[in-house]
Amino acid sequence: MESMTMETYLWTTLGAFLSLCIFSFLYKDNPFYKFAEHLVAGLAAGYFVIILWHNGLKPNLFDYVGDGNFYLLWLDSSHPWYMVPAFLGALMWTRFSRKWSWVSRWPMAIYIGIGVGLSIPLGMRNAVNMQLFSTMRPMAWDNFLGNGYLDPTSGFSHLLIFVGMLAALFYFFFSKEHKGVFNGVAKFGIGILMIGFGATFGFTVMARISLFIQRIQKLGEWSSISWTDGAFTAIWLIVCGSFIAVGIYEFIKYMRNRGQTKAAA
Amino acid sequence: MNLFNRLMFLDRRWIFLLLALVCIITYVIPFEIPVTKTNEVRAIYNYIEALKPGDIIHLGVDYDPSSLAELHPMTYAIAEHAFRKNMKVIFTALSQNGPGMVDQAIRDLTDSMKLDRTYNGVFYKGREIKNGEDYAFLGYKPYPALVIYGMGQNYRIPFPSDYYGTPLDSIPIMKKVKNYDQVKCVVGIIAGNVADMWIVYGQGRYNFKLALGMTGVMGADYYPYLNTGQIFGIMGGLLGAAQYEDLADNQGPAKDGMRVQVFAHILIMIFIVLANIGFFMAKGSLMGKEVR
C-alpha cells in the first residue's frame, strides 16, 4: 500500500463521508444528504464560473482585446470586432430587468438564428436522411444469416430492421382503427418497441449499478488505506461509527413505529 | 396477508439493502469472470492498435464527475493504449466539469506510464509522457456544437491556447495539426447529447473517423449510427470499458467491477420475476390499494 499524507487522507475521508451522506438518502431524506447535495450544487456552480472565465472569456475574448483601453470599451484594440459578440452577450443580462428584458431577445434571436441555420441542414442529413437510407439499403440475400449472431450486415438484419420499422410506424398511425391485420402488425410494432425499451432499461440498470460499484471501489480503497496508520484508523472508526450509530438508532425507531402501527391496527 | 401480498407491500429499502450486500460481498471476494468482446468495441481497439507511432488521436472527454464511474475507465484504457504505442493524444473537454476529469486522468497516466508493463505479450518500457510532446490538453469551451464545428476548420478558432494558457502554435504536436484532417480518429467519451453533436456537426460535416464511448443509459440509442457507418465503434457503459480493458490486456476498475455487475444483475432479475409473480398472484386482492 502506497504511503499517504494526513492531508491527502483527510480529503479522501471527506470524499468517503460525502458518499455515505448521499447513500443515506436511500433510507430517507435527512440533513446529511441535504448537506452533501447542496455542497455538490454549490461546488459545481463555482467551478463552472472559474472554468468559464479561464477557458472561455479570457482566452477567447480578453486576450484578443487586451491591448485596448478599458475606458474605451476595448474598441481601440487590435481586434475591435470581438466586442460585437461580447456586447450581444452582455445584452443577455437585461433579462434581470423587467423594463429592459425585451432587449435580450435580440442576442437570443441571433443565437437561435445561427443555431437553426447550422442544425437544419446538418441535422436533416445526418440524423434523419442517413437513418432512412440505412433502413432502405438493398437486402443482402446472398449473406442472409451473416457472420455470427445478429450481424448487422446480414440480410436477416436488413429484413428485421425494415419490417420492424414499418410495424412500429403502423402502431403510431392513428387515422385508421387498429383492427384485423392492421392490429396484428401494430401489435408486432409494439413488440419491437418493447424490445428497444427493454434494451434501454437493461443498459440503465447496468449504468446505475456501475455508479454504485465505483463508490464501493473508492470506499474499499479508503477503508484499506485506513488500516495503515493509527491516526487514519481512528478517523475511519469515527466516520464509520457515526454512520453505524445513526443507522442503529433509525432501525430501532423504525421497528418501534412498526410495532405501534401493528398494535393500532 | 399472504406471501404474494407481502411481496407487493415489501418496503423497497430491504431491496436496496440486499442489493448493497450483494455488491459489497462480490467486491470483497476477488474472483474473475470472462468478458465477451463485442464487435463494436473490438473495432475501436483494432483501429487504434493498427495506428503507427507518432499518429495523433483526439480524445474528447465530454463528461462530468457524475458519469466518472462508467466513463473514466474508458478514458484511461484508450489513452494508455495510445501512449504505450507512442501515439500522441489531443484531449478536449466539452462538458463544463470535464477539465478536472482530464487533469486527473493525465496525472494518473503520467505515473502509470513510468512503469514497465507487458500487455498482450508485448513489453513496454516505462517512460515519461510530456505535455506538448505526447499530449495536448486544449481545455473546455462552452457550446459544444459550435466548438466541434469550429475545430473542423481550425483547432485554433475555439482553442487559441491550451488549458494551461500556452498558445497552440507553441505546442509541438499541435504545430502539425490544423483540423480533423490531421488526426487519425476522434474518440468521444460522452455523457449526454454531445454525442449527437459529434455525429451531426463533426463527423457528418467533416467526415472523419469517429468512435463513441458512452454511458449505459445512452448505449441503445446510438446503435443505429453504427449501422449507417457514421461511427465505427461504440463502448456502452462499464461493460464497454471492461471489454476494452480486456482487449488491451490492461485490467482496470471496469473489469474489476464486472463480477459485482453480474451478481447485481442476477439479483435484479430475481426481483423482477418475484415482483411479477407477486403482482399476478395478488392481482385480485390488491384492487384499490397503493403498492409501494
Coordinates of C-alpha atoms in Angstrom, one line a residue:
Chain A
M1 CA 0.0 0.0 0.0
E2 CA 1.5 3.4 -1.0
S3 CA 2.0 5.8 1.8
M4 CA -0.3 8.7 2.2
T5 CA 0.0 12.1 3.9
M6 CA -2.6 13.1 6.5
E7 CA -3.7 15.9 4.2
T8 CA -4.5 13.6 1.3
Y9 CA -6.1 11.1 3.7
L10 CA -8.4 13.8 5.1
W11 CA -9.5 14.7 1.5
T12 CA -10.1 11.0 0.8
T13 CA -12.1 10.7 4.0
L14 CA -14.2 13.7 3.1
G15 CA -15.0 12.0 -0.2
A16 CA -16.0 8.8 1.6
F17 CA -18.0 10.8 4.1
L18 CA -19.9 12.6 1.4
S19 CA -20.6 9.3 -0.4
L20 CA -22.1 7.8 2.7
C21 CA -24.1 11.0 3.1
I22 CA -25.6 10.7 -0.4
F23 CA -26.3 6.9 0.1
S24 CA -28.2 7.8 3.3
F25 CA -31.0 9.1 1.1
L26 CA -31.8 5.5 0.2
Y27 CA -33.1 5.1 3.7
K28 CA -34.9 8.5 3.9
D29 CA -34.3 12.2 3.3
N30 CA -32.0 13.6 6.1
P31 CA -29.7 16.5 6.9
F32 CA -26.5 14.6 5.9
Y33 CA -28.0 14.1 2.4
K34 CA -29.1 17.7 2.2
F35 CA -25.7 18.9 3.1
A36 CA -23.9 16.8 0.5
E37 CA -26.5 17.7 -2.2
H38 CA -26.1 21.4 -1.6
L39 CA -22.3 21.1 -1.5
V40 CA -22.3 19.4 -4.9
A41 CA -24.6 22.0 -6.4
G42 CA -22.6 24.9 -5.0
L43 CA -19.2 23.5 -5.9
A44 CA -20.3 22.7 -9.5
A45 CA -21.6 26.2 -10.0
G46 CA -18.5 27.8 -8.5
Y47 CA -16.2 25.6 -10.5
F48 CA -18.1 26.4 -13.7
V49 CA -17.8 30.1 -13.2
I50 CA -14.0 29.9 -12.8
I51 CA -13.6 27.4 -15.7
L52 CA -15.7 29.7 -17.9
W53 CA -13.5 32.6 -17.2
H54 CA -10.2 30.9 -17.6
N55 CA -11.2 28.7 -20.6
G56 CA -13.8 30.9 -22.3
L57 CA -13.8 34.7 -21.7
K58 CA -10.1 35.1 -21.0
P59 CA -8.5 33.3 -24.0
N60 CA -11.3 33.9 -26.5
L61 CA -12.1 37.5 -25.7
F62 CA -9.9 39.4 -23.3
D63 CA -6.6 38.0 -24.6
Y64 CA -7.6 39.4 -28.1
V65 CA -8.8 42.8 -26.9
G66 CA -6.4 43.1 -24.1
D67 CA -4.2 45.7 -25.9
G68 CA -7.1 48.1 -25.9
N69 CA -8.3 50.6 -23.3
F70 CA -10.9 49.6 -20.7
Y71 CA -12.4 53.1 -20.7
L72 CA -13.0 52.9 -24.5
L73 CA -14.6 49.5 -24.0
W74 CA -11.6 48.0 -25.8
L75 CA -12.8 49.4 -29.1
D76 CA -9.3 50.7 -29.8
S77 CA -7.8 47.2 -29.6
S78 CA -6.3 45.3 -32.5
H79 CA -9.4 43.1 -32.6
P80 CA -12.3 45.6 -32.0
W81 CA -14.9 43.3 -33.8
Y82 CA -14.6 40.9 -30.9
M83 CA -16.6 43.4 -28.9
V84 CA -19.7 42.8 -31.1
P85 CA -20.4 39.3 -29.7
A86 CA -19.3 40.5 -26.3
F87 CA -21.8 43.3 -26.5
L88 CA -24.6 40.9 -27.6
G89 CA -23.6 38.6 -24.7
A90 CA -23.8 41.4 -22.3
L91 CA -27.3 42.2 -23.5
M92 CA -28.5 38.8 -22.3
W93 CA -28.2 40.2 -18.7
T94 CA -31.0 42.6 -19.4
R95 CA -33.3 39.6 -18.6
F96 CA -33.0 40.6 -15.0
S97 CA -34.7 44.0 -15.6
R98 CA -38.5 44.0 -16.2
K99 CA -38.2 47.2 -18.2
W100 CA -35.3 46.2 -20.4
S101 CA -35.7 42.4 -20.7
W102 CA -37.0 42.8 -24.3
V103 CA -33.5 43.8 -25.3
S104 CA -32.3 40.3 -24.5
R105 CA -34.4 39.0 -27.4
W106 CA -32.0 40.5 -29.9
P107 CA -28.9 38.4 -29.0
M108 CA -31.2 35.5 -28.4
A109 CA -32.7 35.8 -31.9
I110 CA -29.2 36.0 -33.4
Y111 CA -28.1 32.9 -31.4
I112 CA -31.2 30.9 -32.4
G113 CA -30.8 32.0 -36.0
I114 CA -27.2 30.8 -36.2
G115 CA -28.1 27.6 -34.4
V116 CA -31.1 26.8 -36.6
G117 CA -29.1 27.7 -39.7
L118 CA -26.4 25.3 -38.7
S119 CA -28.6 22.5 -37.4
I120 CA -31.3 22.1 -40.0
P121 CA -29.2 21.0 -43.0
L122 CA -26.7 19.0 -40.9
G123 CA -29.4 17.5 -38.6
M124 CA -31.6 16.6 -41.5
R125 CA -28.7 14.9 -43.4
N126 CA -27.0 13.1 -40.5
A127 CA -29.8 12.3 -38.1
V128 CA -32.7 11.7 -40.5
N129 CA -31.7 11.0 -44.0
M130 CA -28.7 8.8 -43.2
Q131 CA -31.0 6.7 -41.0
L132 CA -33.6 6.5 -43.7
F133 CA -31.0 5.4 -46.3
S134 CA -29.8 2.8 -43.9
T135 CA -33.3 1.3 -43.5
M136 CA -33.8 1.2 -47.3
R137 CA -30.5 -0.4 -48.2
P138 CA -30.6 -3.4 -50.7
M139 CA -31.3 -6.7 -49.0
A140 CA -28.2 -8.9 -48.7
W141 CA -29.9 -12.2 -49.8
D142 CA -26.5 -13.8 -50.6
N143 CA -25.5 -13.2 -47.0
F144 CA -28.8 -13.8 -45.3
L145 CA -27.6 -15.3 -42.0
G146 CA -24.4 -13.3 -41.9
N147 CA -21.3 -13.9 -39.9
G148 CA -22.1 -14.6 -36.2
Y149 CA -25.3 -13.7 -34.4
L150 CA -27.2 -10.6 -35.3
D151 CA -24.5 -9.5 -37.8
P152 CA -25.7 -6.0 -38.9
T153 CA -24.5 -6.7 -42.4
S154 CA -26.6 -9.8 -42.9
G155 CA -29.8 -10.0 -45.0
F156 CA -31.7 -11.1 -41.9
S157 CA -30.8 -7.9 -40.0
H158 CA -31.8 -5.8 -43.0
L159 CA -35.1 -7.6 -43.2
L160 CA -35.7 -7.3 -39.4
I161 CA -34.9 -3.6 -39.4
F162 CA -37.2 -2.9 -42.4
V163 CA -40.1 -4.9 -41.1
G164 CA -39.7 -3.7 -37.5
M165 CA -39.5 -0.1 -38.7
L166 CA -42.7 -0.5 -40.7
A167 CA -44.6 -2.3 -37.9
A168 CA -43.5 0.4 -35.3
L169 CA -44.8 3.1 -37.7
F170 CA -48.1 1.2 -38.1
Y171 CA -48.6 1.4 -34.3
F172 CA -48.3 5.2 -34.4
F173 CA -50.8 5.5 -37.3
F174 CA -54.0 6.6 -35.6
S175 CA -56.1 7.6 -38.6
K176 CA -57.3 4.0 -39.0
E177 CA -58.8 1.9 -36.3
H178 CA -56.4 -0.9 -35.1
K179 CA -58.4 -4.0 -36.2
G180 CA -57.7 -7.2 -38.1
V181 CA -54.4 -7.4 -40.0
F182 CA -53.6 -3.8 -39.1
N183 CA -54.0 -4.6 -35.4
G184 CA -51.7 -7.6 -35.8
V185 CA -49.0 -5.5 -37.5
A186 CA -49.4 -2.8 -34.9
K187 CA -49.0 -5.3 -32.1
F188 CA -45.8 -6.7 -33.7
G189 CA -44.7 -3.0 -33.8
I190 CA -45.3 -2.7 -30.0
G191 CA -43.3 -5.8 -29.5
I192 CA -40.4 -4.3 -31.4
L193 CA -40.7 -1.1 -29.4
M194 CA -40.7 -3.1 -26.2
I195 CA -37.5 -4.9 -27.2
G196 CA -36.0 -1.4 -27.7
F197 CA -37.2 -0.2 -24.4
G198 CA -36.0 -3.4 -22.7
A199 CA -32.5 -2.9 -24.1
T200 CA -32.5 0.7 -22.8
F201 CA -33.8 -0.5 -19.4
G202 CA -31.1 -3.1 -19.2
F203 CA -28.4 -0.6 -20.1
T204 CA -29.9 1.8 -17.5
V205 CA -29.7 -0.8 -14.7
M206 CA -26.1 -1.5 -15.7
A207 CA -25.4 2.2 -15.5
R208 CA -26.9 2.7 -12.1
I209 CA -25.1 -0.4 -10.7
S210 CA -21.8 0.9 -12.2
L211 CA -22.1 4.1 -10.3
F212 CA -22.5 2.1 -7.1
I213 CA -19.6 -0.2 -8.0
Q214 CA -17.3 2.8 -8.4
R215 CA -18.3 4.2 -5.0
I216 CA -17.7 0.7 -3.4
Q217 CA -14.3 0.6 -5.0
K218 CA -13.4 4.1 -3.6
L219 CA -14.8 3.2 -0.2
G220 CA -12.9 0.0 -0.3
E221 CA -9.7 1.8 -1.1
W222 CA -10.3 4.3 1.7
S223 CA -11.1 1.5 4.1
S224 CA -7.9 -0.4 3.3
I225 CA -5.7 2.8 3.5
S226 CA -7.3 3.4 6.9
W227 CA -5.5 0.4 8.5
T228 CA -2.0 1.6 7.6
D229 CA -1.7 4.2 10.3
G230 CA -3.2 4.6 13.8
A231 CA -4.4 8.1 13.2
F232 CA -6.0 7.0 9.9
T233 CA -7.7 4.1 11.7
A234 CA -9.1 6.5 14.4
I235 CA -10.6 8.8 11.8
W236 CA -12.1 5.8 9.9
L237 CA -13.6 4.5 13.1
I238 CA -15.2 7.9 13.9
V239 CA -16.7 8.3 10.5
C240 CA -18.0 4.7 10.2
G241 CA -19.0 4.6 13.8
S242 CA -21.1 7.7 13.4
F243 CA -23.0 6.3 10.5
I244 CA -23.5 2.9 12.1
A245 CA -24.8 4.6 15.3
V246 CA -27.3 6.7 13.3
G247 CA -28.3 3.6 11.3
I248 CA -28.9 1.6 14.5
Y249 CA -30.9 4.5 16.0
E250 CA -33.0 4.8 12.9
F251 CA -33.6 1.0 12.7
I252 CA -34.8 0.9 16.4
K253 CA -37.1 3.8 15.7
Y254 CA -38.4 2.1 12.5
M255 CA -39.1 -1.2 14.4
R256 CA -40.8 0.7 17.3
N257 CA -43.1 2.6 14.8
R258 CA -43.9 -0.6 13.0
G259 CA -44.8 -2.2 16.3
Q260 CA -47.0 0.7 17.2
T261 CA -48.7 0.7 13.8
K262 CA -49.4 -3.1 14.1
A263 CA -50.8 -2.6 17.6
A264 CA -53.1 0.3 16.4
A265 CA -54.3 -1.9 13.5
Chain B
M1 CA -51.8 -11.2 4.3
N2 CA -50.4 -14.0 2.2
L3 CA -46.9 -14.2 0.8
F4 CA -47.7 -12.6 -2.6
N5 CA -49.5 -9.7 -0.9
R6 CA -46.4 -9.3 1.3
L7 CA -44.2 -9.2 -1.7
M8 CA -46.3 -6.3 -3.2
F9 CA -46.0 -4.3 0.0
L10 CA -42.4 -5.0 0.7
D11 CA -40.5 -1.9 1.9
R12 CA -38.2 -1.0 -1.0
R13 CA -35.4 -0.3 1.4
W14 CA -35.0 -4.0 2.0
I15 CA -34.3 -4.3 -1.7
F16 CA -31.7 -1.6 -1.5
L17 CA -30.1 -3.3 1.5
L18 CA -30.0 -6.7 -0.3
L19 CA -28.5 -5.2 -3.4
A20 CA -25.9 -3.3 -1.4
L21 CA -24.9 -6.5 0.4
V22 CA -24.6 -8.5 -2.8
C23 CA -22.5 -5.7 -4.3
I24 CA -20.2 -5.4 -1.3
I25 CA -19.8 -9.2 -0.8
T26 CA -18.9 -9.7 -4.5
Y27 CA -16.5 -6.8 -4.4
V28 CA -14.7 -8.1 -1.3
I29 CA -14.3 -11.7 -2.6
P30 CA -11.9 -11.5 -5.5
F31 CA -12.6 -13.7 -8.5
E32 CA -12.6 -13.1 -12.2
I33 CA -15.3 -13.6 -14.7
P34 CA -14.8 -13.8 -18.5
V35 CA -15.9 -10.8 -20.6
T36 CA -17.3 -11.4 -24.1
K37 CA -15.9 -8.8 -26.5
T38 CA -18.4 -7.3 -28.9
N39 CA -17.6 -6.3 -32.5
E40 CA -18.3 -2.6 -31.9
V41 CA -15.7 -2.4 -29.0
R42 CA -13.3 -4.7 -30.9
A43 CA -13.5 -2.2 -33.9
I44 CA -12.2 0.7 -31.7
Y45 CA -9.4 -1.4 -30.2
N46 CA -8.3 -2.8 -33.6
Y47 CA -8.3 0.6 -35.2
I48 CA -6.1 2.2 -32.5
E49 CA -3.9 -1.0 -32.4
A50 CA -3.3 -0.6 -36.2
L51 CA -2.1 3.0 -35.9
K52 CA 1.6 3.8 -36.2
P53 CA 3.8 5.5 -33.5
G54 CA 3.5 9.3 -33.9
D55 CA 0.0 9.2 -35.2
I56 CA -2.4 11.6 -33.5
I57 CA -5.8 10.8 -32.0
H58 CA -8.3 13.1 -30.5
L59 CA -9.9 12.0 -27.2
G60 CA -12.9 14.0 -26.3
V61 CA -13.6 13.8 -22.5
D62 CA -17.1 15.1 -22.5
Y63 CA -18.5 14.1 -19.2
D64 CA -18.9 15.3 -15.6
P65 CA -17.9 13.6 -12.4
S66 CA -21.5 12.2 -12.2
S67 CA -20.6 9.8 -15.1
L68 CA -17.0 9.2 -14.0
A69 CA -17.8 5.7 -12.8
E70 CA -18.6 4.4 -16.3
L71 CA -16.5 6.6 -18.5
H72 CA -13.3 7.3 -16.7
P73 CA -12.1 3.7 -17.2
M74 CA -12.6 4.1 -21.0
T75 CA -10.5 7.3 -21.0
Y76 CA -7.7 5.6 -19.1
A77 CA -7.8 2.4 -21.2
I78 CA -7.7 4.2 -24.5
A79 CA -5.2 6.9 -23.6
E80 CA -2.8 4.4 -22.1
H81 CA -3.2 2.1 -25.1
A82 CA -2.3 5.1 -27.3
F83 CA 0.6 6.3 -25.2
R84 CA 2.1 2.8 -24.9
K85 CA 2.1 2.6 -28.7
N86 CA 3.9 6.0 -28.8
M87 CA 0.9 7.8 -30.3
K88 CA 0.0 11.4 -29.5
V89 CA -3.3 12.4 -27.9
I90 CA -5.2 15.6 -28.1
F91 CA -7.6 15.9 -25.1
T92 CA -10.6 18.3 -25.1
A93 CA -13.4 18.7 -22.6
L94 CA -16.8 19.9 -23.9
S95 CA -18.5 19.3 -20.6
Q96 CA -18.3 22.0 -18.0
N97 CA -16.8 19.9 -15.3
G98 CA -14.7 17.9 -17.7
P99 CA -11.4 19.7 -17.3
G100 CA -11.0 18.2 -13.8
M101 CA -11.6 14.8 -15.3
V102 CA -8.8 15.2 -17.9
D103 CA -6.5 16.8 -15.4
Q104 CA -6.9 13.8 -13.1
A105 CA -6.5 11.3 -15.9
I106 CA -3.3 12.9 -17.2
R107 CA -1.8 12.9 -13.7
D108 CA -2.6 9.2 -13.2
L109 CA -1.5 8.2 -16.7
T110 CA 1.8 10.1 -16.3
D111 CA 2.5 7.9 -13.2
S112 CA 1.3 4.8 -14.8
M113 CA 3.4 5.3 -18.0
K114 CA 6.6 5.4 -15.9
L115 CA 6.2 1.8 -15.1
D116 CA 7.4 -1.1 -17.2
R117 CA 4.4 -3.2 -18.4
T118 CA 3.7 -6.1 -20.6
Y119 CA 0.4 -6.0 -22.4
N120 CA -0.8 -8.9 -24.7
G121 CA 2.7 -10.4 -24.5
V122 CA 4.5 -7.2 -25.7
F123 CA 6.9 -5.5 -23.3
Y124 CA 6.6 -1.7 -23.0
K125 CA 9.3 0.1 -21.2
G126 CA 8.2 2.8 -18.8
R127 CA 8.7 6.4 -20.0
E128 CA 7.7 9.9 -19.0
I129 CA 4.9 11.4 -21.1
K130 CA 5.3 15.1 -21.7
N131 CA 2.8 17.9 -22.1
G132 CA 3.0 19.3 -25.6
E133 CA 5.1 16.4 -27.0
D134 CA 3.0 13.3 -26.1
Y135 CA -0.3 15.0 -25.4
A136 CA -2.0 18.4 -25.6
F137 CA -4.9 19.3 -23.4
L138 CA -6.9 22.1 -25.0
G139 CA -9.4 22.6 -22.2
Y140 CA -13.0 23.4 -22.1
K141 CA -15.2 25.7 -24.2
P142 CA -18.9 26.2 -23.9
Y143 CA -21.5 25.4 -26.7
P144 CA -20.2 22.0 -27.8
A145 CA -21.8 22.1 -31.3
L146 CA -20.0 25.3 -32.2
V147 CA -16.7 24.1 -30.8
I148 CA -16.9 20.8 -32.7
Y149 CA -17.8 22.7 -35.9
G150 CA -15.0 25.2 -35.3
M151 CA -12.4 22.5 -34.7
G152 CA -13.2 21.2 -38.2
Q153 CA -12.0 24.4 -39.7
N154 CA -9.1 25.0 -37.3
Y155 CA -8.4 23.9 -33.8
R156 CA -7.2 27.5 -33.1
I157 CA -10.6 29.1 -33.6
P158 CA -12.2 27.7 -30.5
F159 CA -8.9 27.0 -28.7
P160 CA -6.4 29.8 -29.3
S161 CA -4.5 28.4 -26.3
D162 CA -4.5 25.2 -24.4
Y163 CA -5.8 24.6 -20.9
Y164 CA -2.6 25.8 -19.4
G165 CA -2.6 29.1 -21.4
T166 CA 0.1 28.1 -24.0
P167 CA -0.7 29.3 -27.5
L168 CA -1.5 26.3 -29.7
D169 CA 1.2 27.2 -32.2
S170 CA 3.8 26.9 -29.5
I171 CA 2.8 23.3 -28.7
P172 CA 5.0 20.8 -30.7
I173 CA 2.2 18.3 -31.5
M174 CA -0.3 21.0 -32.4
K175 CA 2.1 22.5 -35.0
K176 CA 1.3 19.6 -37.3
V177 CA -2.4 19.8 -36.6
K178 CA -4.8 22.3 -38.3
N179 CA -8.1 20.4 -38.2
Y180 CA -9.6 16.9 -38.1
D181 CA -7.7 16.0 -41.3
Q182 CA -4.5 15.6 -39.3
V183 CA -5.9 13.4 -36.6
K184 CA -6.4 9.7 -37.3
C185 CA -9.7 9.4 -35.4
V186 CA -11.8 11.1 -32.8
V187 CA -12.9 9.0 -29.8
G188 CA -15.6 10.8 -27.9
I189 CA -16.2 9.6 -24.3
I190 CA -19.5 11.2 -23.7
A191 CA -22.4 11.6 -21.3
G192 CA -25.3 13.5 -22.7
N193 CA -26.3 15.0 -26.0
V194 CA -22.7 15.9 -27.0
A195 CA -22.7 12.6 -28.8
D196 CA -25.3 13.9 -31.3
M197 CA -23.2 16.9 -31.8
W198 CA -20.1 14.9 -32.6
I199 CA -22.2 12.9 -35.2
V200 CA -24.1 15.8 -36.7
Y201 CA -21.7 18.7 -36.6
G202 CA -18.4 16.8 -36.6
Q203 CA -18.4 13.5 -38.5
G204 CA -21.4 14.5 -40.6
R205 CA -19.8 17.7 -41.7
Y206 CA -16.1 16.8 -41.9
N207 CA -16.3 13.1 -42.4
F208 CA -13.6 11.9 -40.0
K209 CA -13.4 8.6 -38.2
L210 CA -15.5 8.8 -35.1
A211 CA -16.0 6.3 -32.3
L212 CA -18.1 6.8 -29.2
G213 CA -17.8 5.7 -25.6
M214 CA -20.9 6.5 -23.7
T215 CA -22.9 5.9 -20.5
G216 CA -25.0 2.7 -20.4
V217 CA -28.2 4.7 -20.5
M218 CA -27.3 6.2 -23.9
G219 CA -25.9 3.0 -25.4
A220 CA -29.0 1.6 -27.1
D221 CA -29.9 4.9 -28.8
Y222 CA -26.7 5.1 -30.7
Y223 CA -26.5 1.7 -32.4
P224 CA -28.4 3.0 -35.5
Y225 CA -25.4 5.3 -36.1
L226 CA -23.1 2.3 -36.1
N227 CA -25.2 0.5 -38.8
T228 CA -25.0 3.6 -41.0
G229 CA -21.3 3.8 -40.6
Q230 CA -21.4 7.3 -39.1
I231 CA -19.4 5.9 -36.2
F232 CA -17.1 2.9 -36.4
G233 CA -17.4 1.7 -32.8
I234 CA -19.3 2.0 -29.6
M235 CA -18.4 1.3 -26.0
G236 CA -21.5 1.3 -23.8
G237 CA -21.2 1.8 -20.1
L238 CA -18.9 -0.1 -17.7
L239 CA -19.2 -3.3 -19.8
G240 CA -17.8 -1.5 -22.9
A241 CA -14.9 -0.2 -20.8
A242 CA -14.3 -3.7 -19.4
Q243 CA -14.2 -5.1 -22.9
Y244 CA -11.6 -2.5 -24.0
E245 CA -9.5 -3.1 -20.8
D246 CA -9.6 -6.9 -21.6
L247 CA -8.7 -6.4 -25.2
A248 CA -5.8 -4.1 -24.2
D249 CA -4.8 -6.6 -21.5
N250 CA -4.8 -3.7 -19.1
Q251 CA -7.1 -4.7 -16.2
G252 CA -8.6 -1.7 -14.5
P253 CA -11.7 -0.7 -12.4
A254 CA -14.2 -1.7 -15.2
K255 CA -13.0 -5.3 -15.5
D256 CA -12.8 -5.4 -11.7
G257 CA -16.4 -4.2 -11.4
M258 CA -17.8 -6.9 -13.8
R259 CA -18.1 -9.6 -11.1
V260 CA -20.2 -7.2 -9.0
Q261 CA -22.2 -6.2 -12.0
V262 CA -23.1 -9.8 -12.9
F263 CA -24.4 -10.7 -9.4
A264 CA -26.2 -7.4 -9.0
H265 CA -28.0 -8.1 -12.4
I266 CA -28.9 -11.6 -11.3
L267 CA -30.4 -10.3 -8.1
I268 CA -32.4 -7.6 -10.0
M269 CA -33.7 -10.3 -12.4
I270 CA -34.8 -12.3 -9.5
F271 CA -36.6 -9.3 -8.1
I272 CA -38.3 -8.6 -11.4
V273 CA -39.5 -12.2 -11.6
L274 CA -40.7 -12.2 -8.0
A275 CA -42.5 -8.9 -8.4
N276 CA -44.3 -10.2 -11.5
I277 CA -45.3 -13.4 -9.7
G278 CA -46.5 -11.4 -6.7
F279 CA -48.4 -8.9 -9.0
F280 CA -50.3 -11.6 -10.9
M281 CA -51.0 -13.8 -7.9
A282 CA -52.2 -11.0 -5.7
K283 CA -53.9 -9.0 -8.5
G284 CA -57.5 -9.6 -7.3
S285 CA -56.9 -8.7 -3.7
L286 CA -54.9 -5.5 -4.4
M287 CA -57.6 -3.6 -6.1
G288 CA -57.7 0.0 -4.8
K289 CA -54.6 -0.4 -2.6
E290 CA -51.4 1.6 -3.1
V291 CA -48.5 -0.7 -4.0
R292 CA -45.0 0.7 -3.0

